[in-house]
Amino acid sequence: SSSSTSSSSTSSSSTSSFTRSIIYANGQIVVDNSTSTCHLPLRTLPAQSTTSSNGILFSIRSSPDDPIGPTITSFGFHVDPNGFPRGNDTVRYEVHGLNYEGYYADPTRQEFQLEPLSYDYRGDFVHWTKVSSGIIARSDLKLDSTTVTVVEGDYFQIPFGEFREFRSEGEDTGVDVTRVPPGGGSRSFYLTLVPTIAAFQYREPGEWKLNEAIPLAGDGDDDGTAPSILLGEGTVEYPFPDTPFLYAPKAFVGRVFYERPCPSHAPSASSAPSGRPTTTSSERPSGRPSGSSGPSGMPSRVLSAVPSGNPSETPTELVVPVSSGLNLALGLGECEEENDGEEVELSEA
C-alpha cells in the first residue's frame, strides 16, 4: 500500500467505483463532486489529555428521528507519534465493522464479570468485515483541534476512497457494515494499528458509562438527526483478544464522517436586465408596465371602453359627410324658421 493523504490538506482523487473526487471545505464539511454527497463530521470535544493503546471498539447510534440511518464514510483519529517502530516511519491501520446490528458485546455486562455473556463478538474476526486498511506515514500526521495539548502532529484521516467494504477475508455477508440502522439503531466498529507497538490515542471515560453517548463539538446535521458516538473499550494488543479482562472503557477521540445529500445551491440573481428579452406574451401582467415617451403617430380607430384620465379641453368636431341624393327621414317633428328667425315645430302631415 502507498502512503495516504491527510484530511487537513486539500486533495482530490479520480472517480471510480470506490474512489471519488473530494473537496475539503475548511477541514469540516466535505463535498463529493461526483455523487453530490456531503460527508458530515462528528467531532469529539477537544481532549485535554489522552492515553494510548493498540486499538478501540465502540458503537455509533443513529438518531431516533432518522428514518434512513447514516452511512459511515471515514474515521479521523490520533496516533501516538512515539508508537512507530524503531527505524520505520510507517504503521498500518485497519477498520472492521460488525456484521450484525447492535453492540459488539452484551451491554448489560459488568466489569470483571465471570459469568458467560449472552453474546460477545470481541476477539473473533468471523463476526467482522474489514472496511478499510492502509499505511500511515509519520509525515501524514497533522495537528487537529480535537486535542489541545499535543505540540506535534498526530491526527490522521482515512481517505474516503479507501473506506469501503472489503471482501478479501471470509464469506460475503451481504450486509453493508458501514451503515448504521435507522431509528436509534447502532453499529459497532473496531479500529486498530499494526504492529502492536503502534497506539491510538483516546481519553479516559470519567463519569461516562459504557455505550453512553459522549459529548460532541456541535458538527453534523442541523436538523437534530446526527448520530452519536458511544463510549467504547480500548484493547491492548493485535489482533484484539477474546479475554474480557484485557479491555477497559475508553472514549474515541477524533472525527467520524457520515454521508448526507448535499443541500441545493440558492438560485443566482442578476442585477442587470437580459440582453435578449423574450418575444412571447406573458400570462401574468407586469407589475410595472412600460411608459411611452410620446403620443402614437397612428391613433387607434377603435373606441376605448374606458374614458380618458386626461380629457381634452376643446370639444371634438364631428363631421359626417352626406353624399348628394341621400334622403334622411327623421322620426321627429320638422321645424321651419319664421320670418323673425324663431323656429316653429310643424305637425306631421
Tab-separated table of C-alpha atoms in Angstrom:
chain	number	residue	atom	x	y	z
A	1	SER	CA	0.000	0.000	0.000
A	2	SER	CA	1.077	3.571	-0.638
A	3	SER	CA	1.114	6.431	1.796
A	4	SER	CA	-2.289	8.069	2.373
A	5	THR	CA	-3.024	11.803	2.317
A	6	SER	CA	-4.134	13.534	5.478
A	7	SER	CA	-7.544	15.222	5.589
A	8	SER	CA	-6.230	18.595	6.712
A	9	SER	CA	-4.860	19.401	3.260
A	10	THR	CA	-6.799	19.946	0.048
A	11	SER	CA	-6.634	16.975	-2.290
A	12	SER	CA	-8.595	15.146	-4.935
A	13	SER	CA	-8.682	11.693	-6.458
A	14	SER	CA	-10.009	10.297	-9.694
A	15	THR	CA	-13.545	8.946	-9.983
A	16	SER	CA	-14.009	5.184	-9.971
A	17	SER	CA	-16.276	2.624	-8.348
A	18	PHE	CA	-14.733	3.320	-4.948
A	19	THR	CA	-12.653	6.493	-5.350
A	20	ARG	CA	-14.367	9.861	-5.675
A	21	SER	CA	-13.404	13.477	-6.273
A	22	ILE	CA	-13.216	15.161	-2.889
A	23	ILE	CA	-13.165	18.814	-1.856
A	24	TYR	CA	-12.294	19.788	1.713
A	25	ALA	CA	-14.145	22.874	2.984
A	26	ASN	CA	-12.155	24.297	5.903
A	27	GLY	CA	-11.394	20.772	7.043
A	28	GLN	CA	-15.017	20.215	8.048
A	29	ILE	CA	-17.864	19.589	5.601
A	30	VAL	CA	-16.536	17.529	2.721
A	31	VAL	CA	-18.300	17.532	-0.658
A	32	ASP	CA	-18.105	14.637	-3.080
A	33	ASN	CA	-18.498	16.256	-6.525
A	34	SER	CA	-19.096	13.022	-8.395
A	35	THR	CA	-22.177	11.993	-6.412
A	36	SER	CA	-23.456	15.268	-4.852
A	37	THR	CA	-22.868	13.728	-1.439
A	38	CYS	CA	-21.658	15.624	1.610
A	39	HIS	CA	-19.558	13.954	4.293
A	40	LEU	CA	-20.522	15.477	7.633
A	41	PRO	CA	-18.198	15.129	10.642
A	42	LEU	CA	-18.995	14.163	14.185
A	43	ARG	CA	-16.186	15.887	16.109
A	44	THR	CA	-15.372	14.955	19.686
A	45	LEU	CA	-14.743	17.664	22.247
A	46	PRO	CA	-11.097	18.778	22.457
A	47	ALA	CA	-9.277	16.376	24.761
A	48	GLN	CA	-7.081	17.962	27.437
A	49	SER	CA	-5.218	14.692	27.937
A	50	THR	CA	-5.138	11.306	26.254
A	51	THR	CA	-3.924	7.783	26.894
A	52	SER	CA	-2.910	5.293	24.240
A	53	SER	CA	-3.190	1.628	23.413
A	54	ASN	CA	-3.310	-0.612	20.368
A	55	GLY	CA	-6.981	-0.350	19.384
A	56	ILE	CA	-10.515	0.628	20.315
A	57	LEU	CA	-14.018	-0.790	19.892
A	58	PHE	CA	-17.084	1.458	20.032
A	59	SER	CA	-20.594	1.774	18.619
A	60	ILE	CA	-22.316	4.525	16.627
A	61	ARG	CA	-26.032	5.068	17.207
A	62	SER	CA	-28.428	6.776	14.805
A	63	SER	CA	-30.906	9.405	15.924
A	64	PRO	CA	-34.405	8.151	16.818
A	65	ASP	CA	-35.671	10.775	14.322
A	66	ASP	CA	-33.516	9.478	11.457
A	67	PRO	CA	-35.701	7.267	9.200
A	68	ILE	CA	-32.794	6.234	6.928
A	69	GLY	CA	-29.707	5.747	9.058
A	70	PRO	CA	-26.245	7.206	8.334
A	71	THR	CA	-23.553	5.518	6.272
A	72	ILE	CA	-20.093	5.903	7.802
A	73	THR	CA	-17.514	7.047	5.227
A	74	SER	CA	-14.313	7.730	7.184
A	75	PHE	CA	-12.627	7.993	10.568
A	76	GLY	CA	-10.145	10.626	11.670
A	77	PHE	CA	-8.109	9.557	14.710
A	78	HIS	CA	-4.999	10.331	16.729
A	79	VAL	CA	-1.873	8.172	16.583
A	80	ASP	CA	0.837	8.217	19.221
A	81	PRO	CA	3.931	9.560	17.372
A	82	ASN	CA	6.116	7.583	19.782
A	83	GLY	CA	4.469	4.331	18.770
A	84	PHE	CA	6.203	3.959	15.410
A	85	PRO	CA	8.622	1.006	15.292
A	86	ARG	CA	12.280	1.970	15.596
A	87	GLY	CA	13.780	2.575	12.166
A	88	ASN	CA	10.355	2.524	10.486
A	89	ASP	CA	8.249	5.631	9.878
A	90	THR	CA	5.073	3.768	8.891
A	91	VAL	CA	2.333	1.757	10.602
A	92	ARG	CA	-0.746	0.042	9.216
A	93	TYR	CA	-4.302	0.791	10.256
A	94	GLU	CA	-7.349	-1.459	9.996
A	95	VAL	CA	-11.075	-0.749	10.441
A	96	HIS	CA	-13.606	-3.552	10.892
A	97	GLY	CA	-17.398	-3.308	11.032
A	98	LEU	CA	-19.597	-5.746	12.919
A	99	ASN	CA	-21.703	-7.939	10.647
A	100	TYR	CA	-24.760	-7.500	12.858
A	101	GLU	CA	-26.743	-4.566	14.155
A	102	GLY	CA	-26.235	-3.540	17.734
A	103	TYR	CA	-23.383	-3.628	20.239
A	104	TYR	CA	-20.264	-5.768	19.947
A	105	ALA	CA	-20.920	-7.355	23.371
A	106	ASP	CA	-23.752	-7.759	25.840
A	107	PRO	CA	-24.434	-4.186	27.082
A	108	THR	CA	-25.606	-5.470	30.475
A	109	ARG	CA	-22.183	-6.945	31.299
A	110	GLN	CA	-20.323	-5.869	34.399
A	111	GLU	CA	-16.636	-5.059	34.644
A	112	PHE	CA	-14.639	-8.187	35.505
A	113	GLN	CA	-17.783	-10.310	35.138
A	114	LEU	CA	-17.024	-14.020	35.487
A	115	GLU	CA	-20.338	-15.388	34.226
A	116	PRO	CA	-20.684	-16.038	30.484
A	117	LEU	CA	-22.247	-13.243	28.443
A	118	SER	CA	-25.336	-13.664	26.260
A	119	TYR	CA	-23.111	-12.639	23.319
A	120	ASP	CA	-19.576	-11.299	22.870
A	121	TYR	CA	-18.000	-10.675	19.440
A	122	ARG	CA	-14.688	-9.372	20.760
A	123	GLY	CA	-11.641	-11.284	19.574
A	124	ASP	CA	-13.340	-13.235	16.750
A	125	PHE	CA	-12.922	-11.859	13.209
A	126	VAL	CA	-15.612	-14.242	11.905
A	127	HIS	CA	-18.196	-11.713	13.074
A	128	TRP	CA	-16.488	-8.701	11.489
A	129	THR	CA	-15.872	-7.328	7.984
A	130	LYS	CA	-12.830	-5.214	7.147
A	131	VAL	CA	-13.920	-1.862	5.728
A	132	SER	CA	-10.565	-0.115	5.408
A	133	SER	CA	-6.856	-0.815	5.614
A	134	GLY	CA	-3.822	1.256	4.701
A	135	ILE	CA	-0.456	2.717	5.604
A	136	ILE	CA	0.137	5.773	7.784
A	137	ALA	CA	3.480	7.521	7.375
A	138	ARG	CA	4.810	9.746	10.125
A	139	SER	CA	4.731	12.630	7.624
A	140	ASP	CA	0.956	12.119	7.182
A	141	LEU	CA	0.207	13.151	10.770
A	142	LYS	CA	-1.188	16.670	11.259
A	143	LEU	CA	-2.296	18.879	14.113
A	144	ASP	CA	-6.035	18.891	14.840
A	145	SER	CA	-8.434	20.696	17.170
A	146	THR	CA	-9.737	17.504	18.809
A	147	THR	CA	-6.693	17.547	21.104
A	148	VAL	CA	-5.375	20.698	22.763
A	149	THR	CA	-2.083	19.715	24.443
A	150	VAL	CA	-0.317	17.998	21.537
A	151	VAL	CA	2.608	20.035	20.183
A	152	GLU	CA	3.339	17.827	17.175
A	153	GLY	CA	1.086	16.365	14.503
A	154	ASP	CA	-0.688	13.151	15.472
A	155	TYR	CA	-4.012	13.267	13.553
A	156	PHE	CA	-4.773	11.119	10.510
A	157	GLN	CA	-7.977	10.779	8.470
A	158	ILE	CA	-8.694	7.787	6.261
A	159	PRO	CA	-9.247	8.975	2.654
A	160	PHE	CA	-12.874	8.477	1.588
A	161	GLY	CA	-11.854	6.439	-1.432
A	162	GLU	CA	-10.165	3.905	0.843
A	163	PHE	CA	-13.148	3.413	3.124
A	164	ARG	CA	-15.440	0.693	1.808
A	165	GLU	CA	-16.341	-2.921	2.334
A	166	PHE	CA	-13.535	-5.448	1.804
A	167	ARG	CA	-14.434	-8.990	0.824
A	168	SER	CA	-10.917	-10.407	0.893
A	169	GLU	CA	-11.454	-12.292	4.137
A	170	GLY	CA	-14.241	-14.718	4.945
A	171	GLU	CA	-17.564	-15.022	3.167
A	172	ASP	CA	-19.672	-12.212	1.781
A	173	THR	CA	-22.248	-11.469	4.464
A	174	GLY	CA	-24.424	-9.395	2.135
A	175	VAL	CA	-24.585	-6.724	4.864
A	176	ASP	CA	-23.414	-3.135	4.453
A	177	VAL	CA	-21.415	-2.908	7.664
A	178	THR	CA	-20.738	0.803	7.119
A	179	ARG	CA	-24.434	1.658	7.510
A	180	VAL	CA	-25.944	2.377	10.914
A	181	PRO	CA	-29.570	1.175	11.213
A	182	PRO	CA	-32.215	3.953	11.417
A	183	GLY	CA	-34.448	4.993	14.295
A	184	GLY	CA	-31.903	4.730	17.125
A	185	GLY	CA	-30.166	1.583	15.851
A	186	SER	CA	-26.437	1.042	16.301
A	187	ARG	CA	-23.398	-0.406	14.504
A	188	SER	CA	-20.072	-1.350	16.109
A	189	PHE	CA	-16.563	-0.743	14.770
A	190	TYR	CA	-13.078	-1.948	15.674
A	191	LEU	CA	-10.095	0.314	14.878
A	192	THR	CA	-6.568	-0.984	15.332
A	193	LEU	CA	-2.943	-0.367	14.406
A	194	VAL	CA	-0.278	-2.874	13.346
A	195	PRO	CA	2.212	-3.741	14.806
A	196	THR	CA	1.113	-3.903	18.427
A	197	ILE	CA	3.649	-1.283	19.476
A	198	ALA	CA	1.663	1.315	17.482
A	199	ALA	CA	-1.041	3.007	19.542
A	200	PHE	CA	-4.259	5.005	19.213
A	201	GLN	CA	-4.850	7.960	21.481
A	202	TYR	CA	-8.161	8.178	23.337
A	203	ARG	CA	-9.442	9.640	26.568
A	204	GLU	CA	-10.447	8.171	29.884
A	205	PRO	CA	-14.204	7.759	30.392
A	206	GLY	CA	-14.527	9.872	33.506
A	207	GLU	CA	-18.196	9.833	34.508
A	208	TRP	CA	-19.387	8.413	31.175
A	209	LYS	CA	-20.804	4.904	31.163
A	210	LEU	CA	-20.221	2.135	28.627
A	211	ASN	CA	-22.375	2.634	25.478
A	212	GLU	CA	-23.362	6.118	26.644
A	213	ALA	CA	-23.211	8.918	24.051
A	214	ILE	CA	-20.093	11.059	24.542
A	215	PRO	CA	-20.320	14.865	24.148
A	216	LEU	CA	-19.589	16.229	20.681
A	217	ALA	CA	-18.436	19.624	19.468
A	218	GLY	CA	-21.605	20.522	17.566
A	219	ASP	CA	-20.933	19.388	13.991
A	220	GLY	CA	-23.220	17.115	11.995
A	221	ASP	CA	-26.806	17.756	10.924
A	222	ASP	CA	-28.550	20.968	11.905
A	223	ASP	CA	-31.941	19.252	11.977
A	224	GLY	CA	-31.176	17.153	15.047
A	225	THR	CA	-30.750	13.820	13.211
A	226	ALA	CA	-26.981	13.472	13.644
A	227	PRO	CA	-25.782	10.105	15.004
A	228	SER	CA	-23.987	9.651	18.326
A	229	ILE	CA	-20.591	8.189	19.216
A	230	LEU	CA	-20.852	5.854	22.206
A	231	LEU	CA	-18.272	5.131	24.887
A	232	GLY	CA	-16.327	2.016	23.964
A	233	GLU	CA	-13.328	-0.004	25.109
A	234	GLY	CA	-9.597	0.065	24.441
A	235	THR	CA	-7.618	-3.055	23.544
A	236	VAL	CA	-4.016	-3.832	24.427
A	237	GLU	CA	-2.862	-5.994	21.536
A	238	TYR	CA	-3.380	-7.028	17.904
A	239	PRO	CA	-5.422	-8.916	16.987
A	240	PHE	CA	-7.999	-7.959	19.581
A	241	PRO	CA	-8.136	-10.552	22.353
A	242	ASP	CA	-11.069	-12.736	23.353
A	243	THR	CA	-10.351	-12.254	27.048
A	244	PRO	CA	-12.707	-9.723	28.684
A	245	PHE	CA	-10.084	-8.735	31.265
A	246	LEU	CA	-7.927	-7.197	28.523
A	247	TYR	CA	-10.470	-4.450	27.770
A	248	ALA	CA	-11.080	-1.178	29.602
A	249	PRO	CA	-13.631	1.619	28.947
A	250	LYS	CA	-12.208	4.364	26.682
A	251	ALA	CA	-13.648	7.265	24.679
A	252	PHE	CA	-12.839	7.712	21.000
A	253	VAL	CA	-11.065	10.983	20.145
A	254	GLY	CA	-11.263	12.446	16.632
A	255	ARG	CA	-13.879	12.580	13.893
A	256	VAL	CA	-16.445	10.217	12.403
A	257	PHE	CA	-17.682	11.151	8.917
A	258	TYR	CA	-21.034	10.083	7.512
A	259	GLU	CA	-22.937	10.684	4.259
A	260	ARG	CA	-25.797	13.085	3.676
A	261	PRO	CA	-27.267	14.505	0.416
A	262	CYS	CA	-25.798	17.943	-0.237
A	263	PRO	CA	-28.204	20.910	0.089
A	264	SER	CA	-29.136	22.567	-3.207
A	265	HIS	CA	-27.495	25.857	-4.112
A	266	ALA	CA	-29.577	29.052	-3.992
A	267	PRO	CA	-30.608	30.417	-7.429
A	268	SER	CA	-28.457	33.258	-8.721
A	269	ALA	CA	-29.974	36.750	-9.020
A	270	SER	CA	-28.987	39.034	-11.919
A	271	SER	CA	-28.590	42.771	-11.278
A	272	ALA	CA	-28.963	43.711	-14.953
A	273	PRO	CA	-31.796	43.067	-17.439
A	274	SER	CA	-31.398	40.383	-20.030
A	275	GLY	CA	-29.702	41.371	-23.262
A	276	ARG	CA	-32.147	39.166	-25.119
A	277	PRO	CA	-35.708	39.651	-23.821
A	278	THR	CA	-38.411	37.143	-24.633
A	279	THR	CA	-40.727	37.834	-27.559
A	280	THR	CA	-43.711	35.860	-26.284
A	281	SER	CA	-46.502	37.380	-24.231
A	282	SER	CA	-46.612	36.794	-20.510
A	283	GLU	CA	-49.558	35.036	-18.860
A	284	ARG	CA	-49.324	37.446	-15.919
A	285	PRO	CA	-49.416	41.245	-16.396
A	286	SER	CA	-46.335	43.198	-15.475
A	287	GLY	CA	-46.311	44.807	-12.032
A	288	ARG	CA	-44.605	47.816	-13.637
A	289	PRO	CA	-45.801	48.421	-17.234
A	290	SER	CA	-43.533	50.333	-19.568
A	291	GLY	CA	-44.375	54.005	-20.292
A	292	SER	CA	-44.318	55.681	-23.719
A	293	SER	CA	-42.349	58.899	-24.148
A	294	GLY	CA	-44.854	60.451	-26.598
A	295	PRO	CA	-48.222	60.027	-28.355
A	296	SER	CA	-48.601	57.435	-31.053
A	297	GLY	CA	-48.175	58.552	-34.634
A	298	MET	CA	-51.149	56.428	-35.621
A	299	PRO	CA	-54.102	56.756	-33.212
A	300	SER	CA	-56.471	53.866	-32.798
A	301	ARG	CA	-59.735	53.778	-34.798
A	302	VAL	CA	-61.430	51.697	-32.128
A	303	LEU	CA	-63.394	53.421	-29.365
A	304	SER	CA	-61.961	52.934	-25.889
A	305	ALA	CA	-64.189	51.293	-23.260
A	306	VAL	CA	-62.548	53.383	-20.538
A	307	PRO	CA	-62.758	57.187	-20.527
A	308	SER	CA	-59.524	59.087	-20.729
A	309	GLY	CA	-57.949	60.123	-17.449
A	310	ASN	CA	-56.817	63.383	-19.148
A	311	PRO	CA	-59.639	64.629	-21.476
A	312	SER	CA	-59.033	67.432	-23.987
A	313	GLU	CA	-60.179	70.980	-23.111
A	314	THR	CA	-61.823	71.733	-26.535
A	315	PRO	CA	-64.831	69.864	-27.951
A	316	THR	CA	-64.284	67.433	-30.747
A	317	GLU	CA	-65.761	68.345	-34.147
A	318	LEU	CA	-67.700	65.514	-35.701
A	319	VAL	CA	-68.054	65.851	-39.460
A	320	VAL	CA	-70.495	63.466	-41.145
A	321	PRO	CA	-70.227	63.627	-44.921
A	322	VAL	CA	-73.541	63.268	-46.758
A	323	SER	CA	-73.498	62.289	-50.401
A	324	SER	CA	-75.839	64.012	-52.859
A	325	GLY	CA	-79.205	62.421	-53.392
A	326	LEU	CA	-79.293	60.976	-49.851
A	327	ASN	CA	-82.715	61.300	-48.179
A	328	LEU	CA	-82.787	61.473	-44.398
A	329	ALA	CA	-86.035	60.549	-42.652
A	330	LEU	CA	-86.269	61.507	-39.018
A	331	GLY	CA	-88.999	60.247	-36.707
A	332	LEU	CA	-89.325	63.676	-35.083
A	333	GLY	CA	-91.421	66.750	-35.860
A	334	GLU	CA	-89.997	69.011	-38.551
A	335	CYS	CA	-89.112	72.659	-37.981
A	336	GLU	CA	-89.002	75.777	-40.147
A	337	GLU	CA	-87.951	79.304	-39.499
A	338	GLU	CA	-90.429	82.144	-39.305
A	339	ASN	CA	-89.676	85.478	-40.762
A	340	ASP	CA	-88.357	86.764	-37.432
A	341	GLY	CA	-85.903	83.852	-37.171
A	342	GLU	CA	-87.772	81.814	-34.491
A	343	GLU	CA	-88.168	78.089	-35.111
A	344	VAL	CA	-91.714	76.700	-35.224
A	345	GLU	CA	-92.424	72.989	-34.891
A	346	LEU	CA	-94.509	71.600	-37.686
A	347	SER	CA	-97.075	68.868	-37.155
A	348	GLU	CA	-96.801	65.624	-39.050
A	349	ALA	CA	-98.597	65.591	-42.367
